[in-house]
PDB file of C-alpha atoms in Angstrom:
ATOM      1  CA  MET A 194     -30.117 193.232-100.211  1.00  0.00           C
ATOM      2  CA  THR A 195     -32.837 195.956 -98.675  1.00  0.00           C
ATOM      3  CA  ILE A 196     -35.751 198.000-100.158  1.00  0.00           C
ATOM      4  CA  TYR A 197     -36.585 201.117 -97.931  1.00  0.00           C
ATOM      5  CA  SER A 198     -39.283 202.900 -99.533  1.00  0.00           C
ATOM      6  CA  LEU A 199     -41.406 203.477-101.795  1.00  0.00           C
ATOM      7  CA  TYR A 200     -42.950 206.931-103.318  1.00  0.00           C
ATOM      8  CA  ILE A 201     -45.877 207.750-105.687  1.00  0.00           C
ATOM      9  CA  PHE A 202     -45.923 210.569-107.165  1.00  0.00           C
ATOM     10  CA  ASP A 203     -49.201 212.287-109.293  1.00  0.00           C
ATOM     11  CA  ARG A 204     -49.152 214.418-112.510  1.00  0.00           C
ATOM     12  CA  HIS A 205     -48.940 217.363-110.510  1.00  0.00           C
ATOM     13  CA  CYS A 206     -45.683 216.207-108.962  1.00  0.00           C
ATOM     14  CA  ASP A 207     -47.193 215.315-105.549  1.00  0.00           C
ATOM     15  CA  CYS A 208     -46.553 212.861-103.211  1.00  0.00           C
ATOM     16  CA  VAL A 209     -49.745 210.827-103.305  1.00  0.00           C
ATOM     17  CA  TYR A 210     -48.707 207.736-101.680  1.00  0.00           C
ATOM     18  CA  TYR A 211     -45.384 206.644 -99.014  1.00  0.00           C
ATOM     19  CA  GLN A 212     -44.731 203.295 -97.943  1.00  0.00           C
ATOM     20  CA  ASP A 213     -41.322 202.363 -95.887  1.00  0.00           C
ATOM     21  CA  TRP A 214     -40.111 199.335 -94.380  1.00  0.00           C
ATOM     22  CA  HIS A 215     -36.124 199.529 -93.120  1.00  0.00           C
ATOM     23  CA  ARG A 216     -36.455 203.512 -91.700  1.00  0.00           C
ATOM     24  CA  THR A 217     -35.659 203.706 -88.224  1.00  0.00           C
ATOM     25  CA  ARG A 218     -35.852 207.492 -87.920  1.00  0.00           C
ATOM     26  CA  PRO A 219     -40.082 208.521 -87.522  1.00  0.00           C
ATOM     27  CA  VAL A 220     -41.269 210.505 -90.580  1.00  0.00           C
ATOM     28  CA  ARG A 221     -41.739 214.316 -89.569  1.00  0.00           C
ATOM     29  CA  THR A 222     -45.462 215.150 -90.409  1.00  0.00           C
ATOM     30  CA  PRO A 223     -45.179 218.593 -92.495  1.00  0.00           C
ATOM     31  CA  ALA A 224     -47.579 221.081 -90.669  1.00  0.00           C
ATOM     32  CA  ASP A 225     -49.889 220.711 -94.036  1.00  0.00           C
ATOM     33  CA  ASP A 226     -49.982 216.784 -94.204  1.00  0.00           C
ATOM     34  CA  ARG A 227     -51.985 215.484 -96.775  1.00  0.00           C
ATOM     35  CA  PRO A 228     -54.214 212.604 -95.689  1.00  0.00           C
ATOM     36  CA  GLY A 229     -53.548 209.261 -96.625  1.00  0.00           C
ATOM     37  CA  VAL A 230     -49.808 209.738 -98.348  1.00  0.00           C
ATOM     38  CA  HIS A 231     -48.009 208.099 -95.353  1.00  0.00           C
ATOM     39  CA  ARG A 232     -48.885 206.528 -91.776  1.00  0.00           C
ATOM     40  CA  LEU A 233     -47.048 206.782 -88.589  1.00  0.00           C
ATOM     41  CA  ALA A 234     -44.297 204.285 -87.898  1.00  0.00           C
ATOM     42  CA  ALA A 235     -43.775 202.290 -85.334  1.00  0.00           C
ATOM     43  CA  PRO A 236     -41.784 203.818 -82.459  1.00  0.00           C
ATOM     44  CA  VAL A 237     -37.449 203.463 -83.438  1.00  0.00           C
ATOM     45  CA  ALA A 238     -36.135 199.909 -81.835  1.00  0.00           C
ATOM     46  CA  PRO A 239     -33.014 200.418 -79.634  1.00  0.00           C
ATOM     47  CA  GLY A 240     -29.862 200.643 -81.181  1.00  0.00           C
ATOM     48  CA  ALA A 241     -31.270 200.663 -85.183  1.00  0.00           C
ATOM     49  CA  ARG A 242     -29.664 202.585 -87.630  1.00  0.00           C
ATOM     50  CA  GLU A 243     -30.842 206.864 -87.713  1.00  0.00           C
ATOM     51  CA  SER A 244     -31.184 206.473 -91.264  1.00  0.00           C
ATOM     52  CA  ILE A 245     -30.650 204.863 -95.074  1.00  0.00           C
ATOM     53  CA  PHE A 246     -27.899 207.405 -95.122  1.00  0.00           C
ATOM     54  CA  SER A 247     -26.461 206.610 -92.080  1.00  0.00           C
ATOM     55  CA  SER A 248     -24.006 204.333 -91.231  1.00  0.00           C
ATOM     56  CA  SER A 249     -23.810 204.059 -87.186  1.00  0.00           C
ATOM     57  CA  GLY A 250     -25.666 201.021 -85.898  1.00  0.00           C
ATOM     58  CA  PRO A 251     -25.601 199.342 -82.489  1.00  0.00           C
ATOM     59  CA  GLY A 252     -23.329 200.590 -80.020  1.00  0.00           C
ATOM     60  CA  THR A 253     -20.173 199.352 -79.114  1.00  0.00           C
ATOM     61  CA  PRO A 254     -19.767 198.029 -75.670  1.00  0.00           C
ATOM     62  CA  GLY A 255     -17.668 200.516 -73.419  1.00  0.00           C
ATOM     63  CA  VAL A 256     -18.081 203.868 -76.053  1.00  0.00           C
ATOM     64  CA  PRO A 257     -20.131 206.550 -74.947  1.00  0.00           C
ATOM     65  CA  THR A 258     -23.072 206.967 -77.400  1.00  0.00           C
ATOM     66  CA  VAL A 259     -24.594 210.365 -78.173  1.00  0.00           C
ATOM     67  CA  PRO A 260     -28.262 210.493 -77.454  1.00  0.00           C
ATOM     68  CA  PRO A 261     -30.082 211.084 -81.061  1.00  0.00           C
ATOM     69  CA  LYS A 262     -31.397 214.720 -81.510  1.00  0.00           C
ATOM     70  CA  ARG A 263     -35.022 215.131 -81.473  1.00  0.00           C
ATOM     71  CA  GLN A 264     -37.505 215.523 -84.602  1.00  0.00           C
ATOM     72  CA  GLY A 265     -33.927 215.655 -86.357  1.00  0.00           C
ATOM     73  CA  GLY A 266     -34.308 215.606 -90.560  1.00  0.00           C
ATOM     74  CA  LEU A 267     -36.616 216.821 -92.853  1.00  0.00           C
ATOM     75  CA  PRO A 268     -40.049 216.953 -92.599  1.00  0.00           C
ATOM     76  CA  PHE A 269     -41.658 214.141 -94.613  1.00  0.00           C
ATOM     77  CA  ASP A 270     -42.862 216.954 -97.279  1.00  0.00           C
ATOM     78  CA  GLU A 271     -39.275 218.856 -97.718  1.00  0.00           C
ATOM     79  CA  GLU A 272     -38.042 215.226 -98.479  1.00  0.00           C
ATOM     80  CA  ALA A 273     -40.725 214.382-100.993  1.00  0.00           C
ATOM     81  CA  LYS A 274     -39.736 217.367-102.765  1.00  0.00           C
ATOM     82  CA  LEU A 275     -36.308 216.436-102.932  1.00  0.00           C
ATOM     83  CA  VAL A 276     -36.982 213.312-104.265  1.00  0.00           C
ATOM     84  CA  TYR A 277     -38.987 214.090-106.880  1.00  0.00           C
ATOM     85  CA  GLY A 278     -36.399 216.645-107.542  1.00  0.00           C
ATOM     86  CA  VAL A 279     -33.787 214.496-108.229  1.00  0.00           C
ATOM     87  CA  VAL A 280     -36.081 212.471-110.676  1.00  0.00           C
ATOM     88  CA  LEU A 281     -37.058 215.226-112.575  1.00  0.00           C
ATOM     89  CA  SER A 282     -33.715 216.845-112.663  1.00  0.00           C
ATOM     90  CA  LEU A 283     -31.922 213.528-113.519  1.00  0.00           C
ATOM     91  CA  ARG A 284     -34.708 212.392-116.482  1.00  0.00           C
ATOM     92  CA  ASN A 285     -34.033 215.690-117.956  1.00  0.00           C
ATOM     93  CA  MET A 286     -30.678 215.291-118.081  1.00  0.00           C
ATOM     94  CA  VAL A 287     -31.067 211.943-119.307  1.00  0.00           C
ATOM     95  CA  LYS A 288     -33.209 213.251-122.092  1.00  0.00           C
ATOM     96  CA  LYS A 289     -30.924 216.156-123.190  1.00  0.00           C
ATOM     97  CA  LEU A 290     -27.749 214.248-123.479  1.00  0.00           C
ATOM     98  CA  SER A 291     -28.859 211.290-124.659  1.00  0.00           C
ATOM     99  CA  GLY A 292     -31.699 211.967-127.160  1.00  0.00           C
ATOM    100  CA  LYS A 293     -35.848 211.587-126.553  1.00  0.00           C
ATOM    101  CA  ASP A 294     -35.381 207.856-127.275  1.00  0.00           C
ATOM    102  CA  GLU A 295     -33.566 207.515-123.787  1.00  0.00           C
ATOM    103  CA  GLN A 296     -35.236 206.706-120.566  1.00  0.00           C
ATOM    104  CA  PHE A 297     -33.844 207.482-116.937  1.00  0.00           C
ATOM    105  CA  THR A 298     -34.451 204.278-114.742  1.00  0.00           C
ATOM    106  CA  SER A 299     -32.515 204.328-112.276  1.00  0.00           C
ATOM    107  CA  PHE A 300     -29.284 206.019-110.044  1.00  0.00           C
ATOM    108  CA  LYS A 301     -27.019 204.179-107.975  1.00  0.00           C
ATOM    109  CA  THR A 302     -25.244 206.529-104.960  1.00  0.00           C
ATOM    110  CA  ALA A 303     -22.561 204.623-102.013  1.00  0.00           C
ATOM    111  CA  GLN A 304     -25.822 204.505 -99.851  1.00  0.00           C
ATOM    112  CA  TYR A 305     -29.006 204.031-102.139  1.00  0.00           C
ATOM    113  CA  ARG A 306     -30.359 203.115-105.488  1.00  0.00           C
ATOM    114  CA  LEU A 307     -32.897 205.069-106.425  1.00  0.00           C
ATOM    115  CA  HIS A 308     -35.426 203.010-109.401  1.00  0.00           C
ATOM    116  CA  LEU A 309     -38.148 204.936-111.343  1.00  0.00           C
ATOM    117  CA  TYR A 310     -41.493 203.650-113.695  1.00  0.00           C
ATOM    118  CA  GLU A 311     -43.621 206.200-115.092  1.00  0.00           C
ATOM    119  CA  THR A 312     -46.565 205.443-116.636  1.00  0.00           C
ATOM    120  CA  LEU A 313     -48.255 207.165-119.461  1.00  0.00           C
ATOM    121  CA  THR A 314     -50.947 208.794-117.217  1.00  0.00           C
ATOM    122  CA  GLY A 315     -47.683 210.685-115.669  1.00  0.00           C
ATOM    123  CA  PHE A 316     -47.859 208.852-112.297  1.00  0.00           C
ATOM    124  CA  LYS A 317     -44.124 208.272-110.864  1.00  0.00           C
ATOM    125  CA  PHE A 318     -43.463 204.904-108.943  1.00  0.00           C
ATOM    126  CA  VAL A 319     -40.175 205.757-106.816  1.00  0.00           C
ATOM    127  CA  LEU A 320     -38.594 202.907-104.869  1.00  0.00           C
ATOM    128  CA  LEU A 321     -35.082 203.408-102.786  1.00  0.00           C
ATOM    129  CA  SER A 322     -32.932 199.997-102.188  1.00  0.00           C
ATOM    130  CA  ASP A 323     -29.836 198.739-101.375  1.00  0.00           C
ATOM    131  CA  PRO A 324     -27.510 200.346-103.650  1.00  0.00           C
ATOM    132  CA  SER A 325     -26.147 196.520-104.952  1.00  0.00           C
ATOM    133  CA  ALA A 326     -29.668 195.874-106.040  1.00  0.00           C
ATOM    134  CA  ASP A 327     -30.350 195.207-109.680  1.00  0.00           C
ATOM    135  CA  SER A 328     -33.152 197.091-111.456  1.00  0.00           C
ATOM    136  CA  LEU A 329     -36.340 196.655-109.966  1.00  0.00           C
ATOM    137  CA  ARG A 330     -38.183 198.682-112.999  1.00  0.00           C
ATOM    138  CA  PHE A 331     -40.352 195.241-113.063  1.00  0.00           C
ATOM    139  CA  VAL A 332     -41.318 195.094-109.294  1.00  0.00           C
ATOM    140  CA  LEU A 333     -42.474 198.760-109.687  1.00  0.00           C
ATOM    141  CA  ARG A 334     -44.119 198.142-112.655  1.00  0.00           C
ATOM    142  CA  GLN A 335     -46.004 194.295-110.919  1.00  0.00           C
ATOM    143  CA  ILE A 336     -47.104 197.255-107.994  1.00  0.00           C
ATOM    144  CA  HIS A 337     -48.689 199.570-111.006  1.00  0.00           C
ATOM    145  CA  THR A 338     -50.259 196.769-113.016  1.00  0.00           C
ATOM    146  CA  GLY A 339     -51.204 194.533-109.969  1.00  0.00           C
ATOM    147  CA  PRO A 340     -52.399 196.682-106.094  1.00  0.00           C
ATOM    148  CA  PHE A 341     -52.458 200.205-108.208  1.00  0.00           C
ATOM    149  CA  ILE A 342     -54.865 199.332-110.944  1.00  0.00           C
ATOM    150  CA  ASP A 343     -57.082 197.408-108.828  1.00  0.00           C
ATOM    151  CA  TYR A 344     -57.373 199.039-105.045  1.00  0.00           C
ATOM    152  CA  VAL A 345     -56.562 202.154-106.631  1.00  0.00           C
ATOM    153  CA  VAL A 346     -57.719 203.229-110.359  1.00  0.00           C
ATOM    154  CA  ARG A 347     -60.677 200.306-110.107  1.00  0.00           C
ATOM    155  CA  ASN A 348     -61.865 201.693-107.076  1.00  0.00           C
ATOM    156  CA  PRO A 349     -64.530 205.027-107.397  1.00  0.00           C
ATOM    157  CA  LEU A 350     -64.126 205.666-103.749  1.00  0.00           C
ATOM    158  CA  VAL A 351     -60.477 207.236-104.759  1.00  0.00           C
ATOM    159  CA  GLU A 352     -60.662 210.181-106.324  1.00  0.00           C
ATOM    160  CA  MET A 353     -57.503 210.330-108.918  1.00  0.00           C
ATOM    161  CA  ASP A 354     -56.940 214.026-109.287  1.00  0.00           C
ATOM    162  CA  SER A 355     -57.549 215.165-105.710  1.00  0.00           C
ATOM    163  CA  ARG A 356     -55.477 217.794-104.808  1.00  0.00           C
ATOM    164  CA  THR A 357     -56.015 217.823-101.410  1.00  0.00           C
ATOM    165  CA  GLN A 358     -55.716 214.185-100.617  1.00  0.00           C
ATOM    166  CA  GLY A 359     -53.483 210.861-101.018  1.00  0.00           C
ATOM    167  CA  ILE A 360     -54.344 207.479-101.633  1.00  0.00           C
ATOM    168  CA  ASP A 361     -55.807 206.344 -98.163  1.00  0.00           C
ATOM    169  CA  ASN A 362     -56.478 202.994 -99.171  1.00  0.00           C
ATOM    170  CA  ASP A 363     -55.988 199.960 -96.671  1.00  0.00           C
ATOM    171  CA  GLN A 364     -56.027 197.006 -99.177  1.00  0.00           C
ATOM    172  CA  PHE A 365     -53.656 199.105-101.821  1.00  0.00           C
ATOM    173  CA  ARG A 366     -51.779 199.762 -99.000  1.00  0.00           C
ATOM    174  CA  ALA A 367     -51.461 195.686 -97.274  1.00  0.00           C
ATOM    175  CA  ALA A 368     -51.284 194.585-100.965  1.00  0.00           C
ATOM    176  CA  VAL A 369     -48.101 196.557-101.855  1.00  0.00           C
ATOM    177  CA  ASP A 370     -46.628 195.741 -98.188  1.00  0.00           C
ATOM    178  CA  ARG A 371     -47.065 191.662 -99.113  1.00  0.00           C
ATOM    179  CA  HIS A 372     -45.877 192.027-102.733  1.00  0.00           C
ATOM    180  CA  MET A 373     -42.239 193.749-101.439  1.00  0.00           C
ATOM    181  CA  ARG A 374     -42.102 191.511 -98.373  1.00  0.00           C
ATOM    182  CA  ASN A 375     -42.703 188.251-100.889  1.00  0.00           C
ATOM    183  CA  LEU A 376     -39.773 189.355-102.894  1.00  0.00           C
ATOM    184  CA  SER A 377     -36.486 187.287-102.877  1.00  0.00           C
ATOM    185  CA  ILE A 378     -34.312 190.616-102.415  1.00  0.00           C
ATOM    186  CA  PHE A 379     -36.241 191.747 -99.546  1.00  0.00           C
ATOM    187  CA  ASN A 380     -34.542 191.957 -96.255  1.00  0.00           C
TER     188      ASN A 380
END
């Protein structure tokens, strides 16, 4: 199984943190980039998948390959808005159809599974994984109660309600990366 990416949204619906592990297409930086939200990834490996939504892989010998388009895909801010929009829409639909006591925790398609963990302070942790993965809500809870509390909430240098800057903390990024790579389902 594969873990693709992690988004953290604040109570203002802004993406304050992003990290990916198996994304092969580089993120297009938006014009109004928030510092600290994401880091530019290393160059794409040749023959790798274009995105989690593409089933293309290494080329077949003797079959001509089409060169990838330059700067294809959405800018990061648009992608984050779409992810948050899916979360918000499905959460509201679940509340209307099932009542106030039900929670939206995950959503599965043929290409990925979206996992959601919401905190009492309004932060939303969203994890995209392989569709065959079981619920990873416990992983999001561990990230919240571990590295997030230790390196973000307890850090006096991090402004929690900043509308201009994301979570720019190398220790938090390293702790999240280490936590995810130590999971048995991480590929």
